Every structure is written in C-alpha cells, then in structure tokens.
Short mmCIF file of C-alpha atoms (C1' of nucleotides) in Angstrom, two decimals:
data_model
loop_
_atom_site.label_atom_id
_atom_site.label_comp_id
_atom_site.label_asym_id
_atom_site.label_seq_id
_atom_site.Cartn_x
_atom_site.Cartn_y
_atom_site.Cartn_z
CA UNK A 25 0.00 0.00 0.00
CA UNK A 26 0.65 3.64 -1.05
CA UNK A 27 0.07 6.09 1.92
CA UNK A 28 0.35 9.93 0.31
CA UNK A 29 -0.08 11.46 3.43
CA UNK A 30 3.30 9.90 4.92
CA UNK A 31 5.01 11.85 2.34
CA UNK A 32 7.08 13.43 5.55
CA UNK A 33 7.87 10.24 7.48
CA UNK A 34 11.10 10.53 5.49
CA UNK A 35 11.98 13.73 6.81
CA UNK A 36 12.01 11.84 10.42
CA UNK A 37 15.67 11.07 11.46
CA UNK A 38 13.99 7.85 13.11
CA UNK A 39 16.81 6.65 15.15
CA UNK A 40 16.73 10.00 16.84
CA UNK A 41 13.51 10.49 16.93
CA UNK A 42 13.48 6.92 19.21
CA UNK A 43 16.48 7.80 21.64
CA UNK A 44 14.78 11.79 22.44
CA UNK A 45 11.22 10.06 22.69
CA UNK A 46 12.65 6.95 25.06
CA UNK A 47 15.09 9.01 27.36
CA UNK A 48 12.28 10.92 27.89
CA UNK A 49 9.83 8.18 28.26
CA UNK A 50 12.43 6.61 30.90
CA UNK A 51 12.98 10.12 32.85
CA UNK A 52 9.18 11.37 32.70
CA UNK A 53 6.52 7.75 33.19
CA UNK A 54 4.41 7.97 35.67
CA UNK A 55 4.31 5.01 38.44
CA UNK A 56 0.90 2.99 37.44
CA UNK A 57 -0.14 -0.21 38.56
CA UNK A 58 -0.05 -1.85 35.39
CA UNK A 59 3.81 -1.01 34.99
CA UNK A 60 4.72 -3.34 38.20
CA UNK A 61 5.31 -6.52 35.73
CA UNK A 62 4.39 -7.51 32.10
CA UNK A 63 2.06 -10.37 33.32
CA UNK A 64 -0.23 -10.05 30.30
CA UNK A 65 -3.10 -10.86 31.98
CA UNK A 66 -2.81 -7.64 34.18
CA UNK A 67 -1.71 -5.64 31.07
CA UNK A 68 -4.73 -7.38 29.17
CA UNK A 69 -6.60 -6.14 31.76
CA UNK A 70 -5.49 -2.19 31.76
CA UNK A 71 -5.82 -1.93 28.21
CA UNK A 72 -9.28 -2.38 28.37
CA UNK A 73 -10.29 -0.31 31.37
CA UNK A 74 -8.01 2.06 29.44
CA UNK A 75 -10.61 2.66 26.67
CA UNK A 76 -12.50 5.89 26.34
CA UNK A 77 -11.34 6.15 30.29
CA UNK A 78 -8.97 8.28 31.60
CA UNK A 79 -5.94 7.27 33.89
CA UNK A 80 -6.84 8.80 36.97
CA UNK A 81 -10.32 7.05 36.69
CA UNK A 82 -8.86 3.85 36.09
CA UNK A 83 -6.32 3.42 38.66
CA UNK A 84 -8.67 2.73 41.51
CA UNK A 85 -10.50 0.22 39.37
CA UNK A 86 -7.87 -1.67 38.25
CA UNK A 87 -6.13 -2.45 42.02
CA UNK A 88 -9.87 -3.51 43.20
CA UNK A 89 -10.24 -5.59 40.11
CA UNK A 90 -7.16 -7.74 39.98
CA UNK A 91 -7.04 -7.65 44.16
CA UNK A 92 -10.69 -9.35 43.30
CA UNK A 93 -9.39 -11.15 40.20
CA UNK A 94 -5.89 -11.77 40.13
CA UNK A 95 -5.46 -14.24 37.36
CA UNK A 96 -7.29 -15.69 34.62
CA UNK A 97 -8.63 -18.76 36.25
CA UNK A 98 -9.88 -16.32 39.15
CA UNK A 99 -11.82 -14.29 36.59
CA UNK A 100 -12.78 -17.28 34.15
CA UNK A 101 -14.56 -18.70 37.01
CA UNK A 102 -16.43 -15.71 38.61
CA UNK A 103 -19.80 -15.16 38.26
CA UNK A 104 -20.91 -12.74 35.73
CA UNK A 105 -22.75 -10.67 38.81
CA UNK A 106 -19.45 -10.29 40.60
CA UNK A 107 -17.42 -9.19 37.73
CA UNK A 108 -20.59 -6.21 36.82
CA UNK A 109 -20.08 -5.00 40.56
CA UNK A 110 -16.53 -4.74 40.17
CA UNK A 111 -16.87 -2.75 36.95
CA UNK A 112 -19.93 -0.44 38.57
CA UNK A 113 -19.38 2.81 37.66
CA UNK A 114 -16.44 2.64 35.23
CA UNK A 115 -18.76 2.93 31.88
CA UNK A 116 -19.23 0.41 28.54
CA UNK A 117 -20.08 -2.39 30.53
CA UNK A 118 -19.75 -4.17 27.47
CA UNK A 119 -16.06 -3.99 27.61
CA UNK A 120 -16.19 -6.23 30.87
CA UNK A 121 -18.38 -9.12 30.04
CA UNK A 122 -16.31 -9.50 26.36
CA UNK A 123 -13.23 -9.71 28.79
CA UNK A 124 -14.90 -11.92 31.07
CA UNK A 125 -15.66 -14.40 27.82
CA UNK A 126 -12.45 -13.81 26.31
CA UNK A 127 -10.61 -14.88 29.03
CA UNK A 128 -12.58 -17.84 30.12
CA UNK A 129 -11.43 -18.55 26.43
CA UNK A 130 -8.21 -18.60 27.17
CA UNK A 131 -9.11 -20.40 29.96
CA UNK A 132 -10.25 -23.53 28.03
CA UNK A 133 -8.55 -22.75 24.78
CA UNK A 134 -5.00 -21.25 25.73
CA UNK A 135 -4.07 -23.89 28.75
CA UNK A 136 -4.58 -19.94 30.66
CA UNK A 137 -1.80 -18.90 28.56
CA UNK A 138 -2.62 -15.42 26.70
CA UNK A 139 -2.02 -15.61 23.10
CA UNK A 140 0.55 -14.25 21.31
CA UNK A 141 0.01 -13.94 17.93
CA UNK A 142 -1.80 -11.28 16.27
CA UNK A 143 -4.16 -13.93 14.91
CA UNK A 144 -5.36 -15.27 17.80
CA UNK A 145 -5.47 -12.32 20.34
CA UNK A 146 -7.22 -9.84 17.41
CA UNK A 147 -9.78 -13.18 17.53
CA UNK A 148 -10.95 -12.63 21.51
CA UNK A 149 -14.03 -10.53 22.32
CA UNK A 150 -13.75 -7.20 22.84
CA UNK A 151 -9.90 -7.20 21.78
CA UNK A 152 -9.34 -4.86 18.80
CA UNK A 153 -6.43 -3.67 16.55
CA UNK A 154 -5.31 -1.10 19.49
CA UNK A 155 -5.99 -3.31 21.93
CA UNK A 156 -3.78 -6.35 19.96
CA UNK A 157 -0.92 -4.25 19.32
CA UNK A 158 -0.73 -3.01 22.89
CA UNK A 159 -0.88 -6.69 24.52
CA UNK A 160 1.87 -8.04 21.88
CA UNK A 161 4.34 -4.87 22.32
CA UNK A 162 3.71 -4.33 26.04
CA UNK A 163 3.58 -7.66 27.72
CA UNK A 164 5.63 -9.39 24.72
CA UNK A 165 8.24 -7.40 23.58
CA UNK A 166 6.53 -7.82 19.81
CA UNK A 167 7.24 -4.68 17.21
CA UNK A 168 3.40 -4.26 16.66
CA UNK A 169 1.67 -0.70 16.60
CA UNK A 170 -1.16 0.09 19.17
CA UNK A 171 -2.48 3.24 17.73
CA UNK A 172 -5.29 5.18 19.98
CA UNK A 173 -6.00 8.71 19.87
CA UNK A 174 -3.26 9.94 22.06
CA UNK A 175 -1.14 8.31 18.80
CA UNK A 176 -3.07 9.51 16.14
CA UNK A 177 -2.57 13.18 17.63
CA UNK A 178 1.43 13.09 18.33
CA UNK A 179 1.76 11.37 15.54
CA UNK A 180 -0.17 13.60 13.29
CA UNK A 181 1.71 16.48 14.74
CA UNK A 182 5.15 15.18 14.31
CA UNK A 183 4.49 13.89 10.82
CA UNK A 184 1.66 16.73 9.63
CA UNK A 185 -0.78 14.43 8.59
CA UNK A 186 -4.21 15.99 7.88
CA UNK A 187 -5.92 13.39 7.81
CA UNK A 188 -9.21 13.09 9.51
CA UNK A 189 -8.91 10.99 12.70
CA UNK A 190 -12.61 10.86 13.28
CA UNK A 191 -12.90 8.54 10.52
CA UNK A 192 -11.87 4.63 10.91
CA UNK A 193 -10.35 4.55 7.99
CA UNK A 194 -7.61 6.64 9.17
CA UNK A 195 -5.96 4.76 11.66
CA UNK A 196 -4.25 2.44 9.31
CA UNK A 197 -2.15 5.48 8.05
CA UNK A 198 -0.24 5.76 11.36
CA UNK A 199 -0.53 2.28 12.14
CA UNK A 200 1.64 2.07 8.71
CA UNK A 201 3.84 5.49 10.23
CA UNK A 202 4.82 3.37 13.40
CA UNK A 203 5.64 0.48 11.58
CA UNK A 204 8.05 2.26 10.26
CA UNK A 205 9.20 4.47 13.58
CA UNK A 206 8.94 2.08 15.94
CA UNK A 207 11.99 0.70 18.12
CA UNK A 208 12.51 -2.54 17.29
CA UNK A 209 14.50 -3.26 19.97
CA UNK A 210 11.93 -1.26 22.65
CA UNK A 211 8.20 -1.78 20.96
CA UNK A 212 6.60 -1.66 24.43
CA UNK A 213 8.41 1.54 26.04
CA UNK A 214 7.93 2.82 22.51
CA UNK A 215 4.47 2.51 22.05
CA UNK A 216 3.81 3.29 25.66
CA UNK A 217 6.18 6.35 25.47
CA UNK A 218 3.80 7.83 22.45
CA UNK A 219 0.77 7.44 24.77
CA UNK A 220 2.52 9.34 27.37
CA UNK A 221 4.13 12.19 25.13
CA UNK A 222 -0.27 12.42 24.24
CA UNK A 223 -1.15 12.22 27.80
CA UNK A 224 1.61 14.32 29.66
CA UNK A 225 2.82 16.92 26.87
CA UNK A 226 0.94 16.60 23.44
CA UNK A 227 -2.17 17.28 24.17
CA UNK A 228 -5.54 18.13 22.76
CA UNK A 229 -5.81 21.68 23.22
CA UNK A 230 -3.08 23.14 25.18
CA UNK A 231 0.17 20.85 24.03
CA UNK A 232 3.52 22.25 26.15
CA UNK A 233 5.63 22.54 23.03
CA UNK A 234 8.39 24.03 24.85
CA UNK A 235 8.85 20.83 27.05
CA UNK A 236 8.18 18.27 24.39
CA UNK A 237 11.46 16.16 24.06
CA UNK A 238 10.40 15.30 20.39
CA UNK A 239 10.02 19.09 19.51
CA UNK A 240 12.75 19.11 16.91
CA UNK A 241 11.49 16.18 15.02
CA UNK A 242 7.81 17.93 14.86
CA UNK A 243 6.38 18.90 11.33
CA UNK A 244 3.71 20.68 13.06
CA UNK A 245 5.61 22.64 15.53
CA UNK A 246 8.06 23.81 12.87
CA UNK A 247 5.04 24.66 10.39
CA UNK A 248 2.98 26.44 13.38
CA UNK A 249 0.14 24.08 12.72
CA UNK A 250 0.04 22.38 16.42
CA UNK A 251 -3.10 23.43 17.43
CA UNK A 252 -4.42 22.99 13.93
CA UNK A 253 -3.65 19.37 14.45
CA UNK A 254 -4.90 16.42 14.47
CA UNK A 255 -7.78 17.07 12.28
CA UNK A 256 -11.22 15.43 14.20
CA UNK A 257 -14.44 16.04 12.70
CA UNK A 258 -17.29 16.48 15.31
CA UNK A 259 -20.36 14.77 15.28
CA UNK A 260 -23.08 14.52 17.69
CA UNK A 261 -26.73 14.22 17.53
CA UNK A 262 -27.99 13.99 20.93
CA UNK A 263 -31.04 12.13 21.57
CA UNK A 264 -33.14 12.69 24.43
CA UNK A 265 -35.29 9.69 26.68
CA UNK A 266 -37.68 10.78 28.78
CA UNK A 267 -38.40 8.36 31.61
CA UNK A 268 -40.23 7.86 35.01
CA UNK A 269 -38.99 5.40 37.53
CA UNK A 270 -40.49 4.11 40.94
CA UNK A 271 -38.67 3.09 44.09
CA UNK A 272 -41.58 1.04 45.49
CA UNK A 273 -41.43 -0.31 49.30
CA UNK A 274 -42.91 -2.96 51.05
CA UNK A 275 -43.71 -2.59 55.28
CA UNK A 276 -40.24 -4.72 55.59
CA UNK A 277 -38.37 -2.62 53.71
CA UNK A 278 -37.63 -3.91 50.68
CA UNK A 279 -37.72 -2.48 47.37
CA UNK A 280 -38.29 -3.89 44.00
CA UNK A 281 -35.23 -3.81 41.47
CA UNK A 282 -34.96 -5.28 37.87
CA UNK A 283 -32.03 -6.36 35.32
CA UNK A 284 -31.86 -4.91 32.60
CA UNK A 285 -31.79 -6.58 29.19
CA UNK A 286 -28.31 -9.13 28.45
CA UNK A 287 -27.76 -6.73 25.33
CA UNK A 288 -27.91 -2.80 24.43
CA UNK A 289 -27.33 -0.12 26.73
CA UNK A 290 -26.55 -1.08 30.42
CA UNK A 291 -26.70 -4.54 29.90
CA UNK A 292 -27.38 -6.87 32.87
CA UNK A 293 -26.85 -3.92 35.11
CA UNK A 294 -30.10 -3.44 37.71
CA UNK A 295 -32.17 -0.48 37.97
CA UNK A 296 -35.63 0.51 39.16
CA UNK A 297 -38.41 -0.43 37.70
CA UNK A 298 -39.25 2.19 34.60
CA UNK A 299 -40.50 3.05 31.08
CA UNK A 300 -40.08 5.51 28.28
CA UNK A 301 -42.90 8.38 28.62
CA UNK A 302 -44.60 9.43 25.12
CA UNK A 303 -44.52 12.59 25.70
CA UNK A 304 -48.01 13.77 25.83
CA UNK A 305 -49.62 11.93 29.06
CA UNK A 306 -49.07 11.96 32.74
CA UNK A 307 -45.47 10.96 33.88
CA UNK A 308 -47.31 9.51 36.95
CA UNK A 309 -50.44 7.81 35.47
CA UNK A 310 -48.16 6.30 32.47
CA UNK A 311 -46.02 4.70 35.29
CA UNK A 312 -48.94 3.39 37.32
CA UNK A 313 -50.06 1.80 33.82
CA UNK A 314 -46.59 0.45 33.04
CA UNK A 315 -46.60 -1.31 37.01
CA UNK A 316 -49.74 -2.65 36.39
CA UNK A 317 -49.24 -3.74 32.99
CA UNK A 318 -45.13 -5.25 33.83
CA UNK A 319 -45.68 -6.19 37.53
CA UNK A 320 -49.16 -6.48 37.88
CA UNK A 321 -49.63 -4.12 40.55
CA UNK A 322 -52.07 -1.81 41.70
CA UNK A 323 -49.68 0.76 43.44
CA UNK A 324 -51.07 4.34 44.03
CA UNK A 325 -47.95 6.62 43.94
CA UNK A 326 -47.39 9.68 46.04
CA UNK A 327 -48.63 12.08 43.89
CA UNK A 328 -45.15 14.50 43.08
CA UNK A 329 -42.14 12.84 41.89
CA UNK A 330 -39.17 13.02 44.76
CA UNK A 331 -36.62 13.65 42.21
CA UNK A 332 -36.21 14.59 38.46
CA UNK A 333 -32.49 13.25 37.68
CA UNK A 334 -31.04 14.29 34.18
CA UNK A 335 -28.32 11.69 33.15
CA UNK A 336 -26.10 12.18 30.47
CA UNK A 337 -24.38 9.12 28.14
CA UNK A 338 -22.45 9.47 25.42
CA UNK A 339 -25.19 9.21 22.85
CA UNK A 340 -28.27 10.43 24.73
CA UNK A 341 -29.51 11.65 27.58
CA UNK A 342 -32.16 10.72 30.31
CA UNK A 343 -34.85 12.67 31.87
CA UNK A 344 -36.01 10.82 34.32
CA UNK A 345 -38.98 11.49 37.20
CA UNK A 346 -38.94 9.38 39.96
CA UNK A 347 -41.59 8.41 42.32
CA UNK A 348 -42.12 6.25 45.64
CA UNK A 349 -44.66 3.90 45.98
CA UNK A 350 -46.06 1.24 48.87
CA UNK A 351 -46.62 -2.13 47.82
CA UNK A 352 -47.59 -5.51 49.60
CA UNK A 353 -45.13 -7.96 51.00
CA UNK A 354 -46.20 -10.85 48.55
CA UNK A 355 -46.33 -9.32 45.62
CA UNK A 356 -46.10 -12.10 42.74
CA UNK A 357 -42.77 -12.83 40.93
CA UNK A 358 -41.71 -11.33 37.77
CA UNK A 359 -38.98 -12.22 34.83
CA UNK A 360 -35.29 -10.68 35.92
CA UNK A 361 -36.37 -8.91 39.04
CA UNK A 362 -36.11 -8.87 42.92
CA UNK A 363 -37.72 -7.88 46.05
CA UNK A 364 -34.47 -7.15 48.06
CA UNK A 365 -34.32 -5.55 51.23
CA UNK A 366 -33.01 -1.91 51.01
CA UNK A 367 -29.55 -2.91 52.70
CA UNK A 368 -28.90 -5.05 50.42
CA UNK A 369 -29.72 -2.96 47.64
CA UNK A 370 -25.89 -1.83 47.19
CA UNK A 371 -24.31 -5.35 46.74
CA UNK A 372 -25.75 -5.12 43.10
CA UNK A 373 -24.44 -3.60 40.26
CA UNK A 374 -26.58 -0.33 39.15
CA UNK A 375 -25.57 2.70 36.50
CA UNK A 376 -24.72 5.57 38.02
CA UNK A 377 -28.40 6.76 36.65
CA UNK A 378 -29.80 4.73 39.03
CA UNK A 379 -27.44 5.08 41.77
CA UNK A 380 -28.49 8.34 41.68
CA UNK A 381 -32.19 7.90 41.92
CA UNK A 382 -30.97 4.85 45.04
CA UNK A 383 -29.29 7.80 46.99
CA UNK A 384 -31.72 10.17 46.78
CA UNK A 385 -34.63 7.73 47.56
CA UNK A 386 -32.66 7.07 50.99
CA UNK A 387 -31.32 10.96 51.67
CA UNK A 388 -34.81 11.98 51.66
CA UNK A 389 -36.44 9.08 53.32
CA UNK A 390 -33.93 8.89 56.81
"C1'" DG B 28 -19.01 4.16 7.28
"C1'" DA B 29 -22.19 5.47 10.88
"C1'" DT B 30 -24.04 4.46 15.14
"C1'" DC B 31 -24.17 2.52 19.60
"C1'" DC B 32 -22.05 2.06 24.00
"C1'" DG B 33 -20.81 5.42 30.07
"C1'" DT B 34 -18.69 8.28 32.92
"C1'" DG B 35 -16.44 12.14 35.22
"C1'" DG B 36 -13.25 15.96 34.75
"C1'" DC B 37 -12.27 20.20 32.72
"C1'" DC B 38 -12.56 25.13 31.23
"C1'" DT C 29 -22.84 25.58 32.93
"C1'" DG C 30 -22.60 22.83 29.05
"C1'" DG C 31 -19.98 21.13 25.36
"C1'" DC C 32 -15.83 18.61 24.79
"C1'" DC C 33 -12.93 15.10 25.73
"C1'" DA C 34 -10.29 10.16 27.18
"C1'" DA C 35 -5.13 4.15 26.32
"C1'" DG C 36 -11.86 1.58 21.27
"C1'" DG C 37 -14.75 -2.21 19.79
"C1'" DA C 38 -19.00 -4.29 18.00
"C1'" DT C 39 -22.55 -4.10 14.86
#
DNA sequence: GATCCGTGGCC
DNA sequence: TGGCCAAGGAT
C-alpha cells in the first residue's frame, strides 16, 4: 500500500527520533499499577479499562479488580454478577463481560496462557487492533503498533498528517507510520512512550511545546500548525429519553429492582423499575399503567415525583422522574427482578443513573 | 461508514 | 454551565 499522506515520514531522522522520545519516556513515566510486571493478563486487563477512560479514573478500578481477580482462572470462574459489581461505575459495561468471555477462552482454549500472535489475540471478544498491538508490544516485547488517539494526535503532529482521525479509515495510516518508527529493539516503552508524550505533553488543546522532548522532530511545531492538528471532525446528535422510575417499598423494607436486558445499553446492570414516557400523558399515570401492565400491581404513587435526575451518556440523555410507591409484601414474581431488602440494595451492580435515583430515595427518606 | 455504548473531569 | 474530551470495539 501507497500512503500519500506519509510523504514526511522521510523527513524523520527515526533513530533519533526513538532515543529523544525513550530518554524521555524513561525520565518522565508515571508510576501505574499496570507497569509493576508484564504479566499479560494484568496488562490485558489495563488496556481495556483504558478505553475511552482516563488514567486517573482507572487506577482505583484496576487495584480492586485484579485484588478481586488476580489471574485468569480467578476471573474465568467468577460469576458474571461479581465481575458487573466490580466494573460499577467505570462505563461500557460491554467492555467487561467480552473480557470476562475472552478470558474464560483462554481459559479452556490457551491452557490460561494469553495468546501471542496477532491472529489469535485480534480473535478474543472485545480485543481490537489497538488493543492487539498493545498486549503483543507491552507484555511481549513484539514490534506491533497500538495506535489510539493519544497516537493519532502526536503522531499527526510530528508527521503533519491531515488526515481526519474521526474517521476509521484513518488509523491504518499511522498504524503504517509506526511500523516504520517504531523501536525494534523497545516496541513496548515505545508505544507506551507515544501514549505518554499524548497524555503528559501533546495534548488536545493546550500541548507544552516548549517541554516536548520530540520538539525538533515535529512537522507541526516547525510549520505552526500544532493546534491545527490532528484534524477530528465532530459529530453529535444527541437524543433525548424521557423516563419515570419508581422506588416502590414494602412494610419490611424492601424495594423492587430489575435487570436490565443481556444486550444494548446497560446490559445486565439493575435499575428501578421504569419506562419511556410518550410525551403527551401523565409521567405519573403512564407509570402506574406500566406497574400494572409489567408487575401487575395496583400501586397508588405519592402524587409529586421526589426527584427529576437528568443523566447524560455518550449518545443520549435521560430525563427521568422518579416516584415512591407502597406495595404488599407478597407481591407475585416477575422475569429478571427482585424484592431485596433496602440494605442489600448496594451489593448489586446499578448505573450511576440509578445510583443516583438509590441515593436520593434514601437521603430523603432517613 | 455510521451508530451505539458510560462516565467524570475540565474550562 | 454545558460542550468537549479520554489508552476503542462491536454491529
């Protein structure tokens, strides 16, 4: 393959380029968790907490999680419910079940032995071309690129690529650029120096040139096109839910939660019980109808909602009214939910949506 | 290729 | 305060 927009990677005294971007990387890391050992496992694990999720956030996650779930077997062989609680709060829940299946894979498949071959790693849920390329160079020494966005910036900085790193399609240009950059004889502190440079001194909007120890090798800098750089169309067409929940009570204080569906948003997590309003009724009488209708229960709600909680996602946001409601002890079973008493309510694994209403429900109710 | 999938920090 | 952003992957 051709790549036109690498037309400067030439201009790159590479060699260089590796010593001033490793000597730094060696001087400047920071001291995380993951850099204690190359067990792949725990790197495995890092990478995808890593995702969309910023350092800071992850760190606490990560010691709980291995602490929890130290090697594969440990994980393989937790239950599903255990491994959600552990991930409550951290976002893309999806990310932790595909782990969770990937690794009981490796389990059964791999004698517990991560793979190391692009093949077979690119092959395990939830592991991607980033993902791959960051498990072969950091826990196996393997010249592979593991190109995020902290990568696609520096690199489109250093290099002046313009192309548009919004679009999929790009990221096999500077997966092709590192191929060509990388240290053969470092991949890992290379690739995980790159991330850094992005994370400590490349930034989005406020890069600190004047400490960047990769300056003189940078086509932007030297073309006054940093901030100009990378190029990342915007997109985002936010949809709004409107919803109404209940937090309904018995005498013995217990309150009714549900699990949400094994696939789409928030999957498997538990919530209150709760539907999507139309829009033109009663919040509070479209509830009702929904508890009757889902639960078969006549519950009369207070008449005022307790709380209005606006949530935001990524992709949409939630409006949600909230109301309490008294119901009787025996109330008759449904599919996927509970009658749990309200201490116990916290040893499952909610969204922070819901955590939300869960505090405020108690706050206002003590 | 476009959309779905979470959350919290930042300015 | 609200839009933007962060070590992506699946569909």
């Amino acid at each position: 393959m051709n790549f036109p927009s690498l037309n400067n990677i030439e201009k790159v005294n590479t060699a260089q380029f590796q010593r001033d971007l490793l000597n730094w990387y060696e001087e400047e890391k920071r001291d995380l968790p993951w850099r204690k050992d190359q067990d792949p496992y725990k790197i495995w694990v890092s990478e995808i907490m890593l995702q969309q999720t910023r350092v800071d956030t992850v760190i606490p996650y990560f010691e709980r999680f291995i602490d929890q779930f130290p090697t594969i077997e440990t994980l393989a062989e937790a239950e599903e419910e255990a491994v959600l609680k552990a991930w409550e709060g951290l976002g893309y829940y999806s990310r932790v079940r595909n782990l969770q299946a990937a690794v009981r894979e490796v389990h059964e498949q791999y004698g517990g032995q991560v793979p190391n071959t692009k093949e077979e790693i690119s092959s395990l849920k939830g592991v991607g071309p980033y993902t791959s390329g960051a498990i072969l160079s950091i826990a196996y020494g393997i010249a592979e690129p593991a190109v995020d966005g902290n990568v696609m910036r520096v690199i489109s900085r250093i290099l002046s690529i313009w192309e548009d790193i919004a679009k999929a399609s790009s990221r096999k240009v500077f997966e092709e650029a590192i191929r060509q950059m990388i240290s053969k004889e470092d991949p890992s502190s290379f690739n995980q120096a790159l991330m850094e440079l992005g994370a400590l001194i490349c930034t989005p909007t406020s890069p600190s040139c004047l400490l960047c120890p990769v300056r003189e090798h940078c086509g932007a800098f030297h073309e006054g096109a940093v901030l100009e750089l990378p190029v990342k169309t915007k997109k985002k067409n936010m949809r709004h839910v409107h919803l109404a929940a209940a937090v309904l009570t018995t005498e013995k204080d217990e309150v009714i939660i549900q699990k949400r569906p094994e696939s789409g948003l928030l999957a498997n997590l538990w919530e209150f019980p709760n539907t999507e309003l139309s829009g033109m009724g009663n919040p509070k009488v479209e509830l009702e109808l929904f508890l009757k209708n889902e639960y078969g229960l006549d519950v009369s709600l207070e008449p005022e909602s307790f709380a209005k909680i606006q949530h935001v996602f990524s992709h949409l946001t939630w409006d949600i009214d909230v109301y309490k409601g008294s119901i009787p002890a025996d109330r008759p079973q449904k599919e996927r939910s509970l009658l749990v008493q309200a201490g116990e309510v916290e040893e499952y694994a909610f969204s922070v949506s819901h955590q939300k209403i869960w505090k405020k429900a108690r706050g206002g109710k003590k």
